[in-house]
Short mmCIF file of C-alpha atoms in Angstrom, two decimals:
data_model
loop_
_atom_site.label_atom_id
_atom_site.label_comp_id
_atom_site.label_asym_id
_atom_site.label_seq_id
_atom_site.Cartn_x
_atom_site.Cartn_y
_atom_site.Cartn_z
CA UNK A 17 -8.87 66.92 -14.00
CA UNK A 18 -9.20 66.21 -10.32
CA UNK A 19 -10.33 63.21 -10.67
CA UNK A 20 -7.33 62.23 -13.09
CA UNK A 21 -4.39 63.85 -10.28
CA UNK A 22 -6.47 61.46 -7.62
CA UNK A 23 -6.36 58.51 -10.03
CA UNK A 24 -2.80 59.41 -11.30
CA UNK A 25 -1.53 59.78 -6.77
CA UNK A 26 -3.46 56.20 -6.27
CA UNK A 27 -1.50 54.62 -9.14
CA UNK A 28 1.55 56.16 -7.67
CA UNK A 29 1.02 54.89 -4.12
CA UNK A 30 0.05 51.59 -5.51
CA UNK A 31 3.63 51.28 -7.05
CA UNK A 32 5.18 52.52 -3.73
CA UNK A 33 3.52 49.71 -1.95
CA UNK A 34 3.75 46.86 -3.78
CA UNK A 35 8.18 46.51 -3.55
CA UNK A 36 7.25 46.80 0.62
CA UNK A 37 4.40 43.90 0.22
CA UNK A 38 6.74 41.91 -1.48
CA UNK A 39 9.80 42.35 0.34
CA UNK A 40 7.19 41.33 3.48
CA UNK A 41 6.10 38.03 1.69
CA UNK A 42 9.83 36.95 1.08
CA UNK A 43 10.84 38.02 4.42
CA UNK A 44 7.72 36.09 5.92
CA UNK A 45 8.49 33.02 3.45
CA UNK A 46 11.70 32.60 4.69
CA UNK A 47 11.27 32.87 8.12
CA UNK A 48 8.81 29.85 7.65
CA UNK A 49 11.37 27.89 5.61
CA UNK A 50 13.94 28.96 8.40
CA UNK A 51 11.39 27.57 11.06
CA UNK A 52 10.60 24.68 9.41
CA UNK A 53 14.23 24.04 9.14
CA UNK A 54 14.65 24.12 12.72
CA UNK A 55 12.21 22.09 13.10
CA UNK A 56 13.56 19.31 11.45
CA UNK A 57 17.07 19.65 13.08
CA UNK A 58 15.80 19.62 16.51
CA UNK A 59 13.48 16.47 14.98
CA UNK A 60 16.54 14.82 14.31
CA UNK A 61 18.82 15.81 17.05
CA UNK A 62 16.00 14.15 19.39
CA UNK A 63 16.12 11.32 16.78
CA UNK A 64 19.83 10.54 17.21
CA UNK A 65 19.69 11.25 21.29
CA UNK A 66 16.93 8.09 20.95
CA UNK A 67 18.93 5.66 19.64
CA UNK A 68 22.25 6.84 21.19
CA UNK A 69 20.32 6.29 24.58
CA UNK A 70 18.48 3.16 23.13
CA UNK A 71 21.63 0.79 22.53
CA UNK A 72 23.37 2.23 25.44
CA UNK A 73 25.84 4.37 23.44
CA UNK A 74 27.72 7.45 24.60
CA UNK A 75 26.19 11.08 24.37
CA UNK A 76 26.19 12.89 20.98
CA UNK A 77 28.36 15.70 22.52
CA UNK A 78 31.12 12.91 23.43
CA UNK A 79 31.42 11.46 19.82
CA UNK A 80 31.96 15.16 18.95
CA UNK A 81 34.35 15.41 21.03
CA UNK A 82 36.06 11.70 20.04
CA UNK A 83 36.01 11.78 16.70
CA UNK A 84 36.27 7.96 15.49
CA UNK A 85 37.12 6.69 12.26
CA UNK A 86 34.47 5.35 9.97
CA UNK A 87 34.99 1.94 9.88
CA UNK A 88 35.50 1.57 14.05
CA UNK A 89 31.94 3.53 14.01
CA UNK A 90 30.56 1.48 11.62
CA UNK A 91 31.54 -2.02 13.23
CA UNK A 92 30.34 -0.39 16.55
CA UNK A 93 27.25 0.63 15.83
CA UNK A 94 26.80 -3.18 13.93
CA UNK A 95 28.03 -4.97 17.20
CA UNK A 96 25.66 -2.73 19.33
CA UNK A 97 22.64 -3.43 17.59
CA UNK A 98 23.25 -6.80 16.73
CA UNK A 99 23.63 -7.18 20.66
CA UNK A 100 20.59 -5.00 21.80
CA UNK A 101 18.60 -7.57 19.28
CA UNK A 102 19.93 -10.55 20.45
CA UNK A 103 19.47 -10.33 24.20
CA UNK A 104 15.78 -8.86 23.48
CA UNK A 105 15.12 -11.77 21.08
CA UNK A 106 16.43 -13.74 23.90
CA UNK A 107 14.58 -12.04 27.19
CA UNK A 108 11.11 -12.03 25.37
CA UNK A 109 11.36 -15.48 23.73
CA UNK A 110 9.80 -17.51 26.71
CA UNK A 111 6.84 -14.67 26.63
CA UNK A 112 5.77 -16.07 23.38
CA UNK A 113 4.16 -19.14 22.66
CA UNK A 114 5.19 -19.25 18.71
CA UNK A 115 8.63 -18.53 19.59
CA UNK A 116 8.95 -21.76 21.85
CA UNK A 117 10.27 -24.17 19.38
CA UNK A 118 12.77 -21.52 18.60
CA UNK A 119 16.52 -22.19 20.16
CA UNK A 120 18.34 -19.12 21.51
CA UNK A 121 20.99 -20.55 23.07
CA UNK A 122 22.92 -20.08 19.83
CA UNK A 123 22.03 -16.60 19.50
CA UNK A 124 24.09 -14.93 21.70
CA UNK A 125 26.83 -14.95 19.38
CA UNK A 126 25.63 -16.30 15.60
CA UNK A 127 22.67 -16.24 13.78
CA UNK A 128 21.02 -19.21 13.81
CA UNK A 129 22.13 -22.34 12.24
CA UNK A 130 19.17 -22.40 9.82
CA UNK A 131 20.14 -19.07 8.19
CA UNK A 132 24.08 -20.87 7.77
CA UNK A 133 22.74 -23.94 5.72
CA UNK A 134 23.47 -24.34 2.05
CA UNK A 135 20.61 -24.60 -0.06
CA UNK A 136 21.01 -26.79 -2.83
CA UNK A 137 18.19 -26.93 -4.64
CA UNK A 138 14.66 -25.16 -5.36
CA UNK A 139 13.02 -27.70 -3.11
CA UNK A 140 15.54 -26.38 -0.29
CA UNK A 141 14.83 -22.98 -1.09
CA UNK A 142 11.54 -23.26 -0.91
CA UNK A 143 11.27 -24.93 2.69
CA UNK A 144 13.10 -22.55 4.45
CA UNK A 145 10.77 -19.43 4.39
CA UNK A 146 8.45 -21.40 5.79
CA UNK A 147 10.23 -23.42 8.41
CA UNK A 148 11.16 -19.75 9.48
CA UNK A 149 7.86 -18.94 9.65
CA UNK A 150 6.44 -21.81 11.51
CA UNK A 151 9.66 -21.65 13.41
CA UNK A 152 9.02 -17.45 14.76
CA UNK A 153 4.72 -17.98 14.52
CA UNK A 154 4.28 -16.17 12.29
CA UNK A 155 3.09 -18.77 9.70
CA UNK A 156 -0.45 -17.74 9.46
CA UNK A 157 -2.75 -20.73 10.20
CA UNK A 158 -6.35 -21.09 10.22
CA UNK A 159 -6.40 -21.27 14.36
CA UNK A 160 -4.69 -17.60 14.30
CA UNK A 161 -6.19 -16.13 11.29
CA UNK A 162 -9.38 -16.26 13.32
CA UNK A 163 -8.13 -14.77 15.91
CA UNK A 164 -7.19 -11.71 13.68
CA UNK A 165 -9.95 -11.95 11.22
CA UNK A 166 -13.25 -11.56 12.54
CA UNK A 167 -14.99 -12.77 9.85
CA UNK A 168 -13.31 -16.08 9.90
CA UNK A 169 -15.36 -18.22 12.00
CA UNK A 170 -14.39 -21.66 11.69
CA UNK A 171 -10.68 -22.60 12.67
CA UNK A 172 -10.47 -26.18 11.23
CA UNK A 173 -8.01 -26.84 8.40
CA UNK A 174 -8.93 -25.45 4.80
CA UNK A 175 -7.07 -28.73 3.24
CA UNK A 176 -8.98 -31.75 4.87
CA UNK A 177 -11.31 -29.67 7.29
CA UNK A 178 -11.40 -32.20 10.10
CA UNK A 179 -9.26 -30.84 12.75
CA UNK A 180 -8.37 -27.19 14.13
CA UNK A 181 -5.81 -26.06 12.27
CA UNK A 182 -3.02 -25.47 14.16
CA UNK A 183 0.39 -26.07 13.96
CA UNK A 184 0.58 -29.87 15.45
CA UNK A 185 -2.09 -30.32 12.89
CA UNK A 186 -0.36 -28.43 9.71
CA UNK A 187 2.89 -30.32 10.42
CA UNK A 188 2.12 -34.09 12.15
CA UNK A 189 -1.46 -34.77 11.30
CA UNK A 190 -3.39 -33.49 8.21
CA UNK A 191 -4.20 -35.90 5.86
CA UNK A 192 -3.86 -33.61 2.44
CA UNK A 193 -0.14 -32.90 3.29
CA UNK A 194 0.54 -36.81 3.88
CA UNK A 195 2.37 -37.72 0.79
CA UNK A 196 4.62 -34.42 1.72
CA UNK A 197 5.43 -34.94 5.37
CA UNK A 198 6.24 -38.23 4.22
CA UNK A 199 8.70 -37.27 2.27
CA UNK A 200 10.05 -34.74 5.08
CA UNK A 201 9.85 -37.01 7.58
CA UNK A 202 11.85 -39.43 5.63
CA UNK A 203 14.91 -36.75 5.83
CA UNK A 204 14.65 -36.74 9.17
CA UNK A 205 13.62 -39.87 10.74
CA UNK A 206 17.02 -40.96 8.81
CA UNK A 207 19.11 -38.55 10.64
CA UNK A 208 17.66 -39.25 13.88
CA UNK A 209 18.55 -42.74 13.57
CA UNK A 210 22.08 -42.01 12.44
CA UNK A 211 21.76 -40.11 16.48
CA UNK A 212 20.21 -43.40 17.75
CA UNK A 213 16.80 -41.48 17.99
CA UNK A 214 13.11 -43.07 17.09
CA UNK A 215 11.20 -40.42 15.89
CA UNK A 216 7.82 -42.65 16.26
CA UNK A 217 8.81 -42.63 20.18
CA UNK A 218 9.07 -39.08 20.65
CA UNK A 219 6.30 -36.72 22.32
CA UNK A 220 3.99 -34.52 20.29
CA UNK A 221 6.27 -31.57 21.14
CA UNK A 222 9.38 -33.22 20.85
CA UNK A 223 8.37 -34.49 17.59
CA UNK A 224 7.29 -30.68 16.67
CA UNK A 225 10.88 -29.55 17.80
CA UNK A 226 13.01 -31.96 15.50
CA UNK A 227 10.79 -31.04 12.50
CA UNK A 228 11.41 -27.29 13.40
CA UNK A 229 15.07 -27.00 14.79
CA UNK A 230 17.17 -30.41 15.22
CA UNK A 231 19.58 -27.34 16.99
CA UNK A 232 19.20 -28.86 20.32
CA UNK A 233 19.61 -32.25 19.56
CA UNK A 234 22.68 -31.47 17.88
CA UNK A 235 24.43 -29.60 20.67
CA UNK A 236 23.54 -32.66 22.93
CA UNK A 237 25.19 -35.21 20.57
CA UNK A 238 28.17 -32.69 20.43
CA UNK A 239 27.76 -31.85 17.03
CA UNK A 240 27.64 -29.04 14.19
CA UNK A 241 23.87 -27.69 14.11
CA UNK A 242 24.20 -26.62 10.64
CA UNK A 243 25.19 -30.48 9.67
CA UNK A 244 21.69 -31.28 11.20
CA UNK A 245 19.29 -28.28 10.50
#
């Protein structure tokens, strides 16, 4: 019978216990949701200060205080950036060697005539990525790959493996892609001479810069870039 009352008062304080455990575990559960909420908000907060500070805008607390309309804060923010990007694009372009065939001057208030031309057919399509590419360095020849592979040991050209390939190479001088810098070439030998220009008289890096971005010869000759590009 004893045994049965202490079995019977264990029971009973079981039953008393287990509403205050519970009650604890919600408590504690939302105190770590609560936390982790905070967390996040102050995450962001420090997020927006960032890029407030980065493109030289004003203080969080003064936008609170100047409300703007959405479209004046949209075309804001869109001028800002487009101007932090442009005069860093512009300020580390002689840093880089692949970015030297790349004109700027035309930056500071466009995009660049080569993003503006119409392309008419697949063939036109097709170029462009890579004319971008080769144009920022970041066309992937065998001369970098093995600089970023380290199991790539030779650096000559995969196509006609007689030279280092490199970008001179992949654009004036290997033999495989003849019959297609032909053609190119063609395209643009014929609007050089239209600007009284010899292509076959040009330097190795002049030659490099017409076949990349015409955008300087244009603005010499006083004339649209995109007509050239």
């Amino acid at each position: 019978m004893i045994a049965n009352l202490r079995k019977s008062a264990k029971s009973q304080d079981e039953v008393l216990k287990k509403p205050a455990w519970g009650k604890f575990h919600c408590h504690n559960a939302l105190y770590r949701k609560t936390m982790d909420l905070h967390s996040s908000i102050l995450y962001g907060l420090e997020l927006i200060k960032h890029m407030l500070r980065k493109y030289d805008l004003q203080e969080a607390s003064w936008y609170l205080n100047n409300p703007v309309k959405k479209t004046v804060w949209t075309s804001t923010i869109k001028k800002t950036i487009y101007n932090h990007w442009n005069r860093s694009i512009v300020q580390l372009q002689p840093l880089y060697k692949g970015l030297s065939f790349l004109t700027t001057e035309n930056l500071r208030r466009n995009i660049h005539p080569l993003l503006k031309i119409n392309c008419h057919s697949t063939i036109d399509t097709a170029r462009l990525p890579v004319k971008l590419k080769l144009l920022t360095g970041s066309y992937i020849l065998q001369s970098k790959r093995i600089r970023m592979n380290k199991d790539e040991t030779d650096p000559k050209c995969l196509l006609c493996a007689k030279e280092e390939e490199n970008i001179e190479h992949f654009i004036l001088k290997c033999e495989s892609l003849r019959i297609v810098r032909n053609a190119i070439l063609h395209e643009i030998t014929t609007t050089l001479n239209a600007m009284v220009i010899q292509f076959d008289e040009l330097s190795t890096n002049e030659k490099l810069q017409h076949v990349l971005d015409l955008t300087p010869v244009a603005k010499a000759k006083k004339l649209s870039p995109v007509s050239v590009v």
